[in-house]
Short mmCIF file of C-alpha atoms and ligand atoms in Angstrom, two decimals:
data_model
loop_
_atom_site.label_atom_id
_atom_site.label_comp_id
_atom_site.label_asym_id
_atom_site.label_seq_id
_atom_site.Cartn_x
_atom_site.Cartn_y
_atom_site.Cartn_z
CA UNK M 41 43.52 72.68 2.77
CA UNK M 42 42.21 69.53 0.83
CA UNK M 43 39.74 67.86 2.94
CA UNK M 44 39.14 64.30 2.28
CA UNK M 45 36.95 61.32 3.19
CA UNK M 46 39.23 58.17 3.89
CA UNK M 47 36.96 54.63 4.33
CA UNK M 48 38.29 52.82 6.98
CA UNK M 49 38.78 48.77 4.89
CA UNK M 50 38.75 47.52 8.78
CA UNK M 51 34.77 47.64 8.48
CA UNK M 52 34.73 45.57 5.23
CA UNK M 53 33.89 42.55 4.43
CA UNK M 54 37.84 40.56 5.37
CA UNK M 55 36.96 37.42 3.13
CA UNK M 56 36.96 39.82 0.16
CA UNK M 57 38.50 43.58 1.11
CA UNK M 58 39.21 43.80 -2.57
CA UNK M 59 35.26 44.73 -2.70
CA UNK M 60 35.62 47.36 -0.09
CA UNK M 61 38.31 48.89 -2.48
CA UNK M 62 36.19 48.75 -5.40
CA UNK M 63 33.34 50.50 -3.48
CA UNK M 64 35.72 53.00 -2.99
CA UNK M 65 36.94 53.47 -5.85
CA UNK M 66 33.49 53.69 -7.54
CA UNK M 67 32.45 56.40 -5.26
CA UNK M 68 35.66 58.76 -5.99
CA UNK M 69 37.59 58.40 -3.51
CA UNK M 70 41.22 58.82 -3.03
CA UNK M 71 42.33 57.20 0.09
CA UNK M 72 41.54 54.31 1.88
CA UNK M 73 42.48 53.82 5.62
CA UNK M 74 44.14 50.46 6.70
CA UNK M 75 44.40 49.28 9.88
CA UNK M 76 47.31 47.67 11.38
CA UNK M 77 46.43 45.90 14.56
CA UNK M 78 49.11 43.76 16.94
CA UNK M 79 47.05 42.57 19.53
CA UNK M 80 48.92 44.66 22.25
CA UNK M 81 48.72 48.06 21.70
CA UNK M 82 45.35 47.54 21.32
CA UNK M 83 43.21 44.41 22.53
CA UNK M 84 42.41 43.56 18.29
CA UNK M 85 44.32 41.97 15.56
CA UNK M 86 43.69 43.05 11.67
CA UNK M 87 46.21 41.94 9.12
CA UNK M 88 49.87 42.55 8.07
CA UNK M 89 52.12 43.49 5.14
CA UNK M 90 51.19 40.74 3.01
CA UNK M 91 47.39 41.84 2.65
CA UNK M 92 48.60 45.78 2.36
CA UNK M 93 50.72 44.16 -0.59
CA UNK M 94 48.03 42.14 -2.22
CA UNK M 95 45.60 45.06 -1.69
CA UNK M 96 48.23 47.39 -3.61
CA UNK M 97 48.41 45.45 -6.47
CA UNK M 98 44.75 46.34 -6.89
CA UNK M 99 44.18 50.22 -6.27
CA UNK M 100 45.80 53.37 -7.32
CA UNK M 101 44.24 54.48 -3.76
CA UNK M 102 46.67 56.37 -1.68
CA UNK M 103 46.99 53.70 1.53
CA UNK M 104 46.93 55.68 4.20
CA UNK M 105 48.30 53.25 6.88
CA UNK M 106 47.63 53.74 10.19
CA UNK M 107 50.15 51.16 12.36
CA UNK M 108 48.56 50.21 15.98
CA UNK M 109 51.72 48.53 17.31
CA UNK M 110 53.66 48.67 20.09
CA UNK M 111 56.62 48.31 18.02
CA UNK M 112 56.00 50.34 14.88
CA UNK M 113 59.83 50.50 14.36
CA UNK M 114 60.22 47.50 13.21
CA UNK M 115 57.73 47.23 10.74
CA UNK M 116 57.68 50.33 8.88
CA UNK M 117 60.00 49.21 6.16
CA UNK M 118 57.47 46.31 5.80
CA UNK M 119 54.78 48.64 5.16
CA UNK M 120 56.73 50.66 3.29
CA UNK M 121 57.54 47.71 0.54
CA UNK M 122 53.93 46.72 0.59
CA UNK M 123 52.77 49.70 -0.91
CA UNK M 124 51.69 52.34 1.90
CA UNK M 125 51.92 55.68 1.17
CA UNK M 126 51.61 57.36 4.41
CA UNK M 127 52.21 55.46 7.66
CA UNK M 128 50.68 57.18 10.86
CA UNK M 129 52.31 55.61 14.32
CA UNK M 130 51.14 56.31 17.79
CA UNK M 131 53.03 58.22 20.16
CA UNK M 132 51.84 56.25 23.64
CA UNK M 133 54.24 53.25 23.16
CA UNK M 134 57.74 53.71 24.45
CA UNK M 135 59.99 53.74 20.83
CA UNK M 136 62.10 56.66 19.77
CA UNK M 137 59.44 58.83 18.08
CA UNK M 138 61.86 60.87 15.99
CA UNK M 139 64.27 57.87 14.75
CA UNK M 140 61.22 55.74 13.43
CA UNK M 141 60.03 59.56 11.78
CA UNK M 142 63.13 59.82 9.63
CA UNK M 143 63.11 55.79 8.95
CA UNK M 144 59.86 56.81 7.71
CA UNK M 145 60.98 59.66 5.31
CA UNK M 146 64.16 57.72 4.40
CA UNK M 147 61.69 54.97 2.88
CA UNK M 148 60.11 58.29 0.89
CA UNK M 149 56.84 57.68 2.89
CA UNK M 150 54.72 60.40 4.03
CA UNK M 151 54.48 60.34 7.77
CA UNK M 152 52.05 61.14 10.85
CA UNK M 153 51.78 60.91 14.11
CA UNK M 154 48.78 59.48 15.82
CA UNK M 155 47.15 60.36 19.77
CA UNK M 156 44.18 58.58 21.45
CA UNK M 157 41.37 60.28 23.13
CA UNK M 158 43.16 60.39 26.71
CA UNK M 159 46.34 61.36 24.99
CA UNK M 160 47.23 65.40 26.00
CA UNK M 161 48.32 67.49 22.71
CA UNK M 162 51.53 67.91 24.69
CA UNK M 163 52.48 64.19 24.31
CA UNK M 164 53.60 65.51 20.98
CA UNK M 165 54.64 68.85 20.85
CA UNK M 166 58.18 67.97 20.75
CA UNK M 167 57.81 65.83 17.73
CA UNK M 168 55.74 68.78 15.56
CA UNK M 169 58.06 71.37 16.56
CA UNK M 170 60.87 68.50 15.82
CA UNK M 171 60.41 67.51 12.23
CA UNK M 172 57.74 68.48 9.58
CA UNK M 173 54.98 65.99 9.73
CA UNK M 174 52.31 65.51 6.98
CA UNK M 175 49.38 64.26 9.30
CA UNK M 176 48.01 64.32 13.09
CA UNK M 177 46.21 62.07 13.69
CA UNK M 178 43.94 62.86 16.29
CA UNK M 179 41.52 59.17 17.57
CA UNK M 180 38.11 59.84 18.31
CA UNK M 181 37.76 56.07 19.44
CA UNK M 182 39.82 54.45 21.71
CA UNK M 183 41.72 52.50 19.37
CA UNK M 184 40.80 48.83 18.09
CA UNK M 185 37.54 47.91 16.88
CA UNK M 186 35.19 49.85 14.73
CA UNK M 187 31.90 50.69 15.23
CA UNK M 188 32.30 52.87 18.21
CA UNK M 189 30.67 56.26 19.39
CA UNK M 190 32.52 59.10 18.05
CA UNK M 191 34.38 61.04 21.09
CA UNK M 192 33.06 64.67 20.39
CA UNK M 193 35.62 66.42 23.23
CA UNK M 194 38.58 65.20 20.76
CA UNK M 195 37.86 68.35 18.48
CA UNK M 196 39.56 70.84 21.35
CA UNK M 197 42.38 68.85 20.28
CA UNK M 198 41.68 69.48 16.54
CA UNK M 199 41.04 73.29 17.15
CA UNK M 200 44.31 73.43 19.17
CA UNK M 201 46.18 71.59 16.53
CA UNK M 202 44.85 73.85 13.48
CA UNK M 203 46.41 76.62 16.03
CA UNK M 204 49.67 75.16 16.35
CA UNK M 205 50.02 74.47 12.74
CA UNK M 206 49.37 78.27 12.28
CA UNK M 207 51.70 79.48 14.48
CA UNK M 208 54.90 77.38 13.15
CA UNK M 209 53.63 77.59 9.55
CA UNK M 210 53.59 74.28 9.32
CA UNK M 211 51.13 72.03 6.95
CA UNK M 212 49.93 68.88 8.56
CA UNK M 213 46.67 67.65 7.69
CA UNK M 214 44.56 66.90 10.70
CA UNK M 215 42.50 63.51 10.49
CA UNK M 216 40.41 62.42 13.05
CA UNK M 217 39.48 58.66 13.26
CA UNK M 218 36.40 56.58 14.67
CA UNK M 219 32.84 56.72 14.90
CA UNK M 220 33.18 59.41 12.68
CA UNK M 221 29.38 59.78 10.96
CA UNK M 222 27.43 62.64 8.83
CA UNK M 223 26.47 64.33 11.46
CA UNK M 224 30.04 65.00 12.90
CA UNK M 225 31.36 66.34 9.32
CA UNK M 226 29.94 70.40 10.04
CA UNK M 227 31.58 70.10 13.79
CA UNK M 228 35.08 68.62 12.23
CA UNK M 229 35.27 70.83 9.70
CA UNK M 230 34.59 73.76 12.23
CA UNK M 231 37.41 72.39 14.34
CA UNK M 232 39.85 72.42 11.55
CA UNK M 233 39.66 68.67 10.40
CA UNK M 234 41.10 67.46 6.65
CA UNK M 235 40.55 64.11 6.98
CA UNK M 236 37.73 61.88 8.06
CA UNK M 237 38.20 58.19 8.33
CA UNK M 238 35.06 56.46 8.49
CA UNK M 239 34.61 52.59 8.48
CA UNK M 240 31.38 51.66 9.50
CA UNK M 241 29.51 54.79 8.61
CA UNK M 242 30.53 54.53 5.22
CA UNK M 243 30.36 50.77 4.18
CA UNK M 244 27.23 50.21 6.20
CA UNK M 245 25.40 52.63 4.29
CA UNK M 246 24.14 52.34 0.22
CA UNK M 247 25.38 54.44 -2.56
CA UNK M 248 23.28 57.74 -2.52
CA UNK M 249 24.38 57.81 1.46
CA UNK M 250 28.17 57.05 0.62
CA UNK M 251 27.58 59.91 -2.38
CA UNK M 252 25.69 62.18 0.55
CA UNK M 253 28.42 61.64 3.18
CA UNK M 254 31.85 62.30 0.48
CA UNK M 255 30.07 65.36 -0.49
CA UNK M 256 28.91 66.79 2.92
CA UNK M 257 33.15 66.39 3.37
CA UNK M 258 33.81 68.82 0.18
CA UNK M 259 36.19 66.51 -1.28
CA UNK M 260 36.95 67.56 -4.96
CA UNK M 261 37.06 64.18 -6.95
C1 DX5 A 456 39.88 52.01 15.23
C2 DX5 A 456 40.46 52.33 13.85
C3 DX5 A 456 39.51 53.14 13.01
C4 DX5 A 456 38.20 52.41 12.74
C5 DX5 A 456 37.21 53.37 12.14
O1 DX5 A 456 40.90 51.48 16.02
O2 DX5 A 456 41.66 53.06 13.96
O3 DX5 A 456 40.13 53.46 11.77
O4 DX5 A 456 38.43 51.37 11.83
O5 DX5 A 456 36.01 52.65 11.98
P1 DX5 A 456 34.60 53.31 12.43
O6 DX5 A 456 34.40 54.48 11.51
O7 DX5 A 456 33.61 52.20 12.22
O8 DX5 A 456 34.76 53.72 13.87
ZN1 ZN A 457 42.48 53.87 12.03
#
């Protein structure tokens, strides 16, 4: 499977995330991770559909959105008209999973379905073996600011989900998400990882690094 190398926009600069595409785009990638924040799922705000909207207007990128709500359900068709292409929701808040999956599909999106750390694979198995997903997301930071230490115990999560995905033949990429560095790239892609989102590993560093870090991923640009 494709693996890919998705900069998190949450760790650019806010007063000008058009830059943060640019860099992006410059380096070769093909997906950028936004951040949807509501202030109760997690203890963090980010921005809404209007800035997903304004950013779409100026990328091809595919906008992988990642929704942090407690109420995802009533916001995916906003994300949908501002230009996401895939729109990952978390299954910890109490919503109905499957409904807000086929909303999702009905708006042509591709869809995924996201965990935290603490959250058992199990949480989800009903969903995976319920509809065909495109993504699992699998955190590797408790969810809400960037910047943190990368959770290394997620990837027995990853290896169980590449297992999974064998045994029902299904094709769900597998991204993992936070504190995500260089140095966790060999172990992901041992686990069975596709995509790596990476804010502040990726924007912090200069060119050759950003060049160093997309290629030590394998992604074909
Ligand atoms: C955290 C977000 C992550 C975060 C990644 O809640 O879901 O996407 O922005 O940023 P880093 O790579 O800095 O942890
Ligand atoms: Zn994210």
């Amino acid at each position: 499977m494709e693996k890919i190398l998705a900069p998190s926009i949450l760790a650019g600069n806010h007063a000008n995330l058009k830059n943060a595409l640019n860099i992006a785009e410059q380096d070769g990638r093909k997906w950028i991770h936004l951040d949807i924040m509501d202030g109760h799922f997690v203890p963090n705000l980010s921005f809404g559909p209007q800035t997903v909207a304004d950013l779409r207007r100026e990328s091809e990128l595919f906008f992988d959105v990642h929704l942090m709500l407690d109420n995802p359900h009533l916001y995916v068709d906003a994300f949908a008209r501002a230009g996401a292409d895939l729109i990952t929701i978390h299954i910890e808040p109490s919503y109905d999973h499957l409904e807000t999956i086929h909303q999702i599909r009905l708006l042509d999106k591709k869809v995924g379905i996201a965990i935290n750390p603490s959250t058992p694979i199990d949480d989800i198995l009903d969903v995976i073996n319920s509809i065909e997903l495109d993504l699992v997301l699998c955190m590797t930071v408790n969810p809400g600011f960037g910047g943190q230490s990368f959770i290394h115990d997620v990837l027995q999560k990853v290896e169980k989900l590449a297992a999974i995905r064998d045994e029902i033949s299904s094709n769900y990429m597998i991204e993992v998400d936070g504190g995500v560095g260089p140095e966790h790239i060999q172990p992901c892609l041992n686990a069975g990882v596709d995509v790596f989102v990476a804010g502040t590993a990726y924007y912090k560093g200069n060119d050759s690094e950003r060049r160093a870090f997309s290629e030590s991923v394998g992604e074909k640009t």
